[in-house]
């Protein structure tokens, strides 16, 4: 059970960037010509849209129900606090590895 509302309307599609965008999760630029995920929907009566790089999209799909945007880093921190670590050999984005390293250093 999540502590946020699901959108009343939602659409997510794969796109190829025609210009540079920033990922809503890691803020790393999505360069022109690179595939990304574009999500749009209506949350609490407000329309919004999000562009997510494929690395963060994969992590979000693995860690959340898919409707959490801009909160992936916090979700990972919460899991790390609970002792979660990615499976050995899993493809993990660089920024996630940095969060894990920071978490381990704090222990």
Coordinates of C-alpha atoms in Angstrom, one line a residue:
X1 CA 0.0 0.0 0.0
X2 CA 1.4 3.4 -0.9
X3 CA 1.1 6.7 0.9
X4 CA 0.2 8.7 -2.2
X5 CA -2.7 8.7 -4.6
X6 CA -2.7 7.0 -8.0
X7 CA -3.5 9.3 -11.0
X8 CA -7.1 9.4 -12.2
X9 CA -5.8 9.5 -15.8
X10 CA -2.4 8.1 -16.8
X11 CA -0.4 7.5 -20.0
X12 CA 3.2 6.4 -20.4
X13 CA 5.0 6.0 -23.7
X14 CA 8.5 5.4 -25.0
X15 CA 9.9 8.4 -26.9
X16 CA 13.1 9.4 -28.6
X17 CA 14.3 12.9 -27.5
X18 CA 14.3 15.5 -30.2
X19 CA 16.0 17.9 -27.8
X20 CA 17.7 17.6 -24.4
X21 CA 15.6 17.0 -21.4
X22 CA 16.5 16.3 -17.8
X23 CA 15.4 13.1 -16.1
X24 CA 12.8 13.8 -13.4
X25 CA 14.7 11.4 -11.0
X26 CA 18.4 11.7 -11.4
X27 CA 18.4 15.1 -13.2
X28 CA 21.0 13.8 -15.7
X29 CA 20.4 15.1 -19.2
X30 CA 18.6 12.9 -21.6
X31 CA 20.4 13.9 -24.9
X32 CA 18.7 14.3 -28.2
X33 CA 18.4 11.0 -30.0
X34 CA 18.2 9.0 -26.8
X35 CA 15.1 7.0 -25.8
X36 CA 13.3 7.9 -22.6
X37 CA 9.9 7.4 -21.0
X38 CA 7.3 10.1 -21.1
X39 CA 4.5 9.9 -18.5
X40 CA 1.5 12.2 -18.2
X41 CA -1.4 12.1 -15.9
X42 CA -3.8 13.8 -13.6
X43 CA -3.1 13.7 -9.9
X44 CA -5.5 15.4 -7.4
X45 CA -7.1 17.3 -10.3
X46 CA -3.8 18.6 -11.6
X47 CA -2.2 17.5 -14.9
X48 CA 1.5 16.9 -14.9
X49 CA 4.1 15.1 -17.1
X50 CA 7.5 13.5 -16.4
X51 CA 10.5 12.5 -18.5
X52 CA 12.5 9.6 -17.2
X53 CA 15.8 8.1 -18.5
X54 CA 15.7 4.4 -19.1
X55 CA 18.0 3.6 -16.1
X56 CA 15.7 5.4 -13.6
X57 CA 12.7 3.9 -15.4
X58 CA 14.0 0.4 -14.7
X59 CA 14.7 1.1 -11.1
X60 CA 11.3 2.8 -10.5
X61 CA 9.5 -0.2 -12.0
X62 CA 11.5 -2.5 -9.8
X63 CA 11.1 -0.5 -6.6
X64 CA 7.7 1.2 -6.8
X65 CA 4.2 0.7 -8.3
X66 CA 5.2 3.0 -11.2
X67 CA 3.3 6.2 -10.3
X68 CA 5.9 7.8 -8.0
X69 CA 7.8 10.5 -9.9
X70 CA 10.7 12.5 -8.5
X71 CA 10.9 10.4 -5.4
X72 CA 13.0 7.5 -6.5
X73 CA 16.0 8.6 -4.5
X74 CA 14.0 8.8 -1.3
X75 CA 12.4 5.3 -2.0
X76 CA 15.9 3.9 -2.4
X77 CA 17.1 5.5 0.8
X78 CA 14.1 4.0 2.7
X79 CA 14.9 0.5 1.3
X80 CA 18.6 0.9 2.2
X81 CA 17.6 1.8 5.7
X82 CA 15.6 -1.5 5.8
X83 CA 18.8 -3.4 4.7
X84 CA 17.9 -3.8 1.0
X85 CA 20.7 -4.2 -1.5
X86 CA 20.4 -4.8 -5.3
X87 CA 21.0 -8.4 -6.4
X88 CA 24.6 -9.3 -7.2
X89 CA 25.3 -8.4 -10.8
X90 CA 22.2 -6.3 -11.2
X91 CA 22.3 -3.4 -13.7
X92 CA 22.2 -0.4 -11.3
X93 CA 22.5 3.2 -12.5
X94 CA 25.6 5.0 -11.3
X95 CA 23.6 7.4 -9.1
X96 CA 22.0 4.5 -7.3
X97 CA 25.5 3.0 -6.7
X98 CA 26.5 6.4 -5.2
X99 CA 23.5 6.4 -2.9
X100 CA 24.3 2.9 -1.7
X101 CA 27.9 3.9 -1.1
X102 CA 26.8 6.9 0.9
X103 CA 24.4 4.8 2.9
X104 CA 27.1 2.2 3.7
X105 CA 29.5 5.0 4.7
X106 CA 27.0 6.4 7.2
X107 CA 26.7 3.0 9.0

